[in-house]
Coordinates of C-alpha atoms and ligand atoms in Angstrom, one line a residue:
M1 CA 7.6 -16.5 -9.7
S2 CA 10.5 -14.1 -10.0
D3 CA 14.0 -15.4 -9.0
H4 CA 14.2 -12.8 -6.4
V5 CA 10.9 -13.2 -4.9
K6 CA 9.7 -16.6 -3.6
L7 CA 6.2 -17.9 -2.4
D8 CA 5.5 -21.0 -0.1
I9 CA 2.1 -21.7 1.2
H10 CA 1.6 -24.3 4.1
D11 CA -1.5 -24.6 6.5
G12 CA -3.3 -21.6 5.3
I13 CA -0.2 -19.3 5.7
G14 CA 1.7 -17.8 2.9
I15 CA 5.3 -16.8 3.2
V16 CA 6.6 -14.2 0.7
T17 CA 10.6 -14.0 0.7
I18 CA 12.4 -11.2 -1.0
D19 CA 16.0 -12.9 -1.8
R20 CA 18.2 -10.4 -3.5
Q21 CA 21.2 -10.7 -0.9
E22 CA 24.0 -9.2 -3.0
A23 CA 21.9 -5.9 -3.0
L24 CA 20.5 -6.4 0.5
N25 CA 17.2 -7.0 -1.1
A26 CA 16.7 -3.6 -2.8
L27 CA 13.8 -3.3 -5.2
D28 CA 14.4 -3.4 -8.9
D29 CA 11.8 -4.0 -11.5
A30 CA 12.1 -7.7 -11.2
I31 CA 11.5 -7.6 -7.4
L32 CA 8.5 -5.2 -7.8
A33 CA 7.0 -7.5 -10.6
G34 CA 7.7 -10.7 -8.3
L35 CA 6.0 -9.0 -5.3
E36 CA 2.8 -8.2 -7.6
E37 CA 2.9 -11.7 -9.1
A38 CA 3.1 -13.1 -5.3
F39 CA 0.2 -11.2 -3.9
L40 CA -1.9 -12.0 -7.2
A41 CA -1.1 -15.9 -6.8
L42 CA -2.1 -15.3 -3.1
G43 CA -5.3 -13.9 -4.0
R44 CA -6.2 -16.6 -6.1
D45 CA -5.7 -19.4 -3.6
P46 CA -8.7 -19.6 -1.4
S47 CA -6.8 -21.6 1.5
V48 CA -4.6 -18.8 2.7
R49 CA -5.6 -16.9 5.6
A50 CA -2.5 -14.9 6.6
V51 CA 0.8 -14.0 4.8
I52 CA 4.3 -13.3 6.2
L53 CA 6.7 -11.1 4.3
T54 CA 10.2 -11.0 4.9
G55 CA 13.7 -10.6 3.4
A56 CA 16.6 -13.2 3.3
G57 CA 19.9 -12.6 4.8
K58 CA 20.7 -9.7 6.9
A59 CA 18.2 -7.1 5.3
F60 CA 14.4 -6.8 5.1
V61 CA 14.9 -4.4 2.3
A62 CA 17.4 -1.8 2.1
G63 CA 15.2 0.5 -0.2
A64 CA 14.6 0.8 -3.9
D65 CA 17.4 0.1 -6.2
I66 CA 19.6 3.5 -6.0
K67 CA 22.1 2.4 -8.8
A68 CA 18.7 2.0 -11.2
M69 CA 17.1 5.2 -9.9
A70 CA 20.5 7.2 -10.4
R71 CA 19.9 7.9 -14.0
F72 CA 16.0 8.5 -14.0
T73 CA 14.6 11.4 -15.6
P74 CA 11.5 13.1 -13.8
V75 CA 9.1 11.2 -16.2
E76 CA 10.8 8.0 -15.4
A77 CA 11.1 8.5 -11.7
K78 CA 6.9 9.3 -11.7
A79 CA 6.1 6.2 -13.4
F80 CA 8.6 4.2 -10.8
A81 CA 6.9 5.8 -7.9
Q82 CA 3.5 5.3 -9.4
R83 CA 4.4 1.4 -10.3
G84 CA 5.6 1.1 -6.9
Q85 CA 2.8 2.7 -5.2
R86 CA 0.4 0.5 -7.3
I87 CA 1.8 -2.7 -5.9
F88 CA 2.3 -1.6 -2.6
T89 CA -1.3 -0.8 -2.4
L90 CA -2.2 -4.2 -3.8
I91 CA -0.2 -5.7 -0.7
E92 CA -2.1 -3.3 1.5
D93 CA -5.5 -4.1 0.1
Y94 CA -4.8 -8.1 0.1
P95 CA -7.8 -9.1 1.9
H96 CA -6.2 -11.3 4.6
P97 CA -3.6 -9.9 7.2
V98 CA -0.1 -9.6 6.1
I99 CA 2.7 -9.8 8.7
A100 CA 6.1 -8.2 8.0
A101 CA 8.9 -10.3 9.7
V102 CA 11.3 -7.5 9.7
N103 CA 14.5 -9.1 10.0
G104 CA 17.3 -6.3 9.1
Y105 CA 17.4 -3.3 7.3
A106 CA 14.0 -1.5 6.2
L107 CA 15.1 1.5 4.8
G108 CA 13.6 3.7 2.2
G109 CA 11.4 1.7 -0.2
G110 CA 11.9 -1.2 2.7
C111 CA 10.2 0.8 5.2
E112 CA 7.8 1.9 3.0
L113 CA 7.1 -2.1 2.2
A114 CA 6.7 -3.1 5.7
M115 CA 4.4 -0.2 6.4
T116 CA 1.9 -1.8 3.8
C117 CA 1.7 -4.7 6.0
D118 CA -0.9 -5.0 8.9
I119 CA 1.6 -6.0 11.6
R120 CA 5.3 -5.5 11.9
I121 CA 7.3 -7.9 14.2
A122 CA 10.9 -6.8 14.2
S123 CA 14.0 -8.7 15.2
D124 CA 16.3 -7.0 17.7
R125 CA 18.6 -6.1 14.7
A126 CA 16.3 -4.4 12.6
K127 CA 16.9 -0.9 11.6
A128 CA 14.3 1.4 9.9
G129 CA 13.9 4.8 8.3
Q130 CA 13.4 6.9 5.5
P131 CA 16.9 8.1 4.5
E132 CA 15.9 9.5 0.9
V133 CA 17.0 13.0 2.0
N134 CA 20.5 11.8 1.9
L135 CA 20.4 10.9 -1.7
G136 CA 18.7 14.3 -2.8
V137 CA 14.9 12.8 -3.2
L138 CA 11.9 12.0 -0.9
P139 CA 10.1 9.0 -0.4
G140 CA 8.2 7.5 -3.4
F141 CA 6.7 4.6 -2.3
G142 CA 4.1 6.1 0.1
G143 CA 6.9 6.9 2.9
T144 CA 5.5 10.5 3.6
Q145 CA 1.7 9.1 3.7
R146 CA 2.1 5.9 5.6
L147 CA 4.7 7.0 8.1
A148 CA 2.8 9.9 9.2
R149 CA -0.5 7.9 9.5
I150 CA 1.4 5.1 11.6
M151 CA 3.3 7.3 14.0
G152 CA 1.7 10.9 13.7
R153 CA 2.9 13.6 11.6
S154 CA 5.2 15.1 14.1
A155 CA 7.4 12.0 14.9
A156 CA 7.1 11.1 10.9
K157 CA 8.5 14.6 9.9
H158 CA 11.4 14.1 12.4
L159 CA 12.5 10.9 10.9
L160 CA 11.7 12.0 7.4
F161 CA 13.4 15.5 7.5
T162 CA 16.6 14.1 9.2
G163 CA 16.8 10.6 7.5
E164 CA 17.6 9.3 10.9
V165 CA 17.5 5.2 10.8
V166 CA 16.3 4.1 14.1
G167 CA 16.8 0.8 15.9
A168 CA 14.1 -1.9 16.7
A169 CA 13.5 -0.5 20.5
R170 CA 13.0 3.3 19.0
G171 CA 10.9 1.7 16.2
L172 CA 8.7 0.0 18.9
E173 CA 8.3 3.2 20.9
L174 CA 7.4 5.0 17.9
G175 CA 4.6 2.4 17.0
L176 CA 6.4 1.3 13.9
F177 CA 6.9 -2.1 15.1
N178 CA 4.3 -4.0 16.9
E179 CA 6.7 -6.4 18.8
V180 CA 10.6 -6.9 19.1
V181 CA 12.0 -10.3 19.3
A182 CA 15.4 -12.0 19.3
P183 CA 16.4 -12.6 15.6
E184 CA 16.3 -16.5 15.9
A185 CA 12.7 -16.2 17.3
L186 CA 11.3 -13.9 14.4
M187 CA 9.9 -16.2 12.1
G188 CA 8.2 -18.5 14.8
R189 CA 6.7 -15.5 16.6
C190 CA 5.3 -14.5 12.9
M191 CA 4.1 -18.1 12.5
E192 CA 2.7 -18.2 15.9
I193 CA 0.9 -15.1 15.0
A194 CA -0.4 -16.0 11.6
A195 CA -1.6 -19.3 13.0
V196 CA -4.0 -17.6 15.7
I197 CA -5.2 -15.4 12.6
A198 CA -5.7 -18.3 10.5
S199 CA -7.7 -20.3 13.3
K200 CA -10.4 -17.4 13.5
A201 CA -13.4 -16.7 11.1
P202 CA -11.5 -15.5 7.8
L203 CA -14.4 -13.4 6.6
A204 CA -15.0 -11.9 9.7
V205 CA -10.9 -11.1 9.9
S206 CA -10.8 -9.8 6.4
G207 CA -13.7 -7.6 7.4
V208 CA -11.8 -6.0 10.5
K209 CA -9.1 -5.2 7.9
R210 CA -11.4 -3.4 5.5
A211 CA -13.1 -1.7 8.2
V212 CA -9.7 -0.3 9.6
N213 CA -8.3 0.4 6.3
E214 CA -11.1 1.9 4.6
G215 CA -12.9 3.4 7.9
T216 CA -10.3 5.2 10.1
D217 CA -8.8 8.0 8.0
G218 CA -12.1 9.8 7.0
P219 CA -15.0 11.1 9.1
L220 CA -16.0 8.7 12.1
A221 CA -19.5 8.8 10.6
H222 CA -18.2 7.2 7.7
G223 CA -16.2 4.7 9.6
L224 CA -19.1 3.7 11.6
A225 CA -21.4 3.0 8.6
L226 CA -18.7 1.0 7.2
E227 CA -18.6 -1.0 10.2
A228 CA -22.1 -1.4 10.5
E229 CA -22.4 -2.8 7.0
L230 CA -19.5 -5.2 7.4
F231 CA -21.1 -6.6 10.6
S232 CA -24.4 -7.0 8.8
R233 CA -22.7 -8.8 6.0
A234 CA -21.1 -11.3 8.8
F235 CA -24.7 -12.4 9.7
A236 CA -25.0 -13.7 6.2
T237 CA -22.0 -16.1 6.4
L238 CA -22.1 -19.9 7.9
D239 CA -19.2 -18.9 10.1
Q240 CA -21.3 -16.6 12.0
K241 CA -23.8 -19.5 12.7
E242 CA -20.9 -21.9 13.4
G243 CA -19.1 -19.3 15.7
M244 CA -22.2 -18.5 18.0
Q245 CA -23.5 -22.0 18.0
A246 CA -20.2 -23.1 19.1
F247 CA -20.3 -20.7 22.1
I248 CA -23.5 -21.8 22.9
D249 CA -22.8 -25.6 22.7
K250 CA -19.5 -24.8 24.7
R251 CA -17.1 -26.3 22.1
P252 CA -14.7 -24.9 19.7
A253 CA -15.9 -23.4 16.3
R254 CA -14.8 -25.0 13.0
F255 CA -14.6 -22.0 10.3
L256 CA -15.0 -22.7 6.7
G257 CA -14.8 -19.1 5.3
Q258 CA -18.2 -19.4 4.4
Ligands
LIG301 N1 20.1 0.3 -3.9 C1 21.2 -0.7 -4.5 N2 22.1 -1.2 -3.9 C2 22.1 -1.4 -2.6 C3 21.1 -0.6 -1.9 C4 20.0 0.4 -2.4 N3 19.0 0.7 -1.7 N4 21.5 -0.7 -0.4 C5 22.5 -1.8 -0.5 N5 22.9 -1.6 -1.8 C6 24.1 -3.0 -2.3 C7 25.1 -1.9 -1.9 O1 25.6 -0.9 -3.3 C8 26.3 -3.0 -1.9 O2 26.6 -3.7 -3.3 P1 28.0 -3.7 -3.9 O3 28.6 -4.7 -3.1 O4 27.9 -4.1 -5.2 O5 28.9 -2.3 -3.5 C9 25.5 -4.1 -1.5 O6 24.2 -3.8 -1.5 C10 25.7 -4.2 0.3 O7 25.4 -3.1 0.7 P2 26.8 -2.3 1.5 O8 28.0 -2.7 1.2 O9 26.4 -0.9 1.4 O10 26.4 -2.9 3.0 P3 26.6 -2.4 4.5 O11 26.3 -3.4 5.6 O12 27.9 -1.8 4.6 O13 25.5 -0.9 4.7 C11 23.4 -0.1 4.4 C12 24.1 -1.3 4.5 C13 23.4 0.9 5.8 C14 21.9 -0.6 4.3 C15 23.7 0.5 3.1 O14 23.9 -0.4 2.2 C16 22.7 1.7 2.7 O15 22.8 2.9 3.0 N6 21.9 1.3 1.8 C17 21.1 2.5 1.1 C18 19.9 2.7 2.0 C19 19.0 3.8 1.5 O16 19.4 5.0 1.1 N7 17.7 3.5 0.9 C20 16.7 4.1 0.3 C21 16.9 4.1 -1.0 S1 16.1 5.3 -1.7 C22 14.4 4.8 -1.9 O17 13.8 3.7 -1.2 C23 13.1 5.7 -2.5 C24 11.9 5.4 -2.3 O18 11.1 5.6 -1.5 C25 11.3 4.6 -3.4

């Protein structure tokens, strides 16, 4: 694993920590490679049911590395954006839920990274935004697309045009954050949510993620067809038999992810 990206797995929960504190966890090539490596490793581990993604120190991620980007040619910039987008899509498509523990600055590429996650829990010290217009550029790791999908085009355009950085309370109002908690409660709250998710039927949870991610951007008929297909597939699992039998027997279900 990269020196700046750490992966720990305990009790079915993966924790990915970006740790390049001297640059507020700014995303350079090595961190992008480390994130890719971490999520590929998580994908190979059948014990993992949920993942928490966070940053070490006072930032979640303060953006893509401006010092590295400063000399990019247009061709290099395109390759960088495409690489970041590919790795961010790998995170978004990771089959189990990913929770962003937004501990501080989530700016530019950091906000974009948080938006690849399924749920974002913020510390009340978090600050988020897409300040790329201050640098003469626009978001390159999906910000124009995912911000608009999360909060609607109008609110997203306001943030994207002005580069405004919002605090945790405003992020909550805009739907960027699911919850805001005290800094010392952040990891505990994320672990609590991850543990609840990990106790549910894993294939069913993955089906929910896929149905929402793949089904909600297109026509309703397409989303409903996908939901029916995934609902049907759940009935070919042992977990469906166990979950329904446990209800009938009035006992807790024991899911195997099969
Ligand atoms: N890239 C490279 N280095 C960064 C960085 C970034 N995105 N953000 C912070 N750093 C570095 C600083 O240069 C500084 O390093 P030095 O000590 O060597 O000077 C160190 O991290 C600490 O930062 P500050 O001294 O600036 O800390 P602060 O507490 O005064 O300010 C901050 C914090 C408001 C987050 C400020 O650092 C900041 O504005 N950072 C840039 C945020 C930004 O514009 N992000 C978007 C980047 S573009 C992008 O991400 C494009 C894309 O979509 C792919």
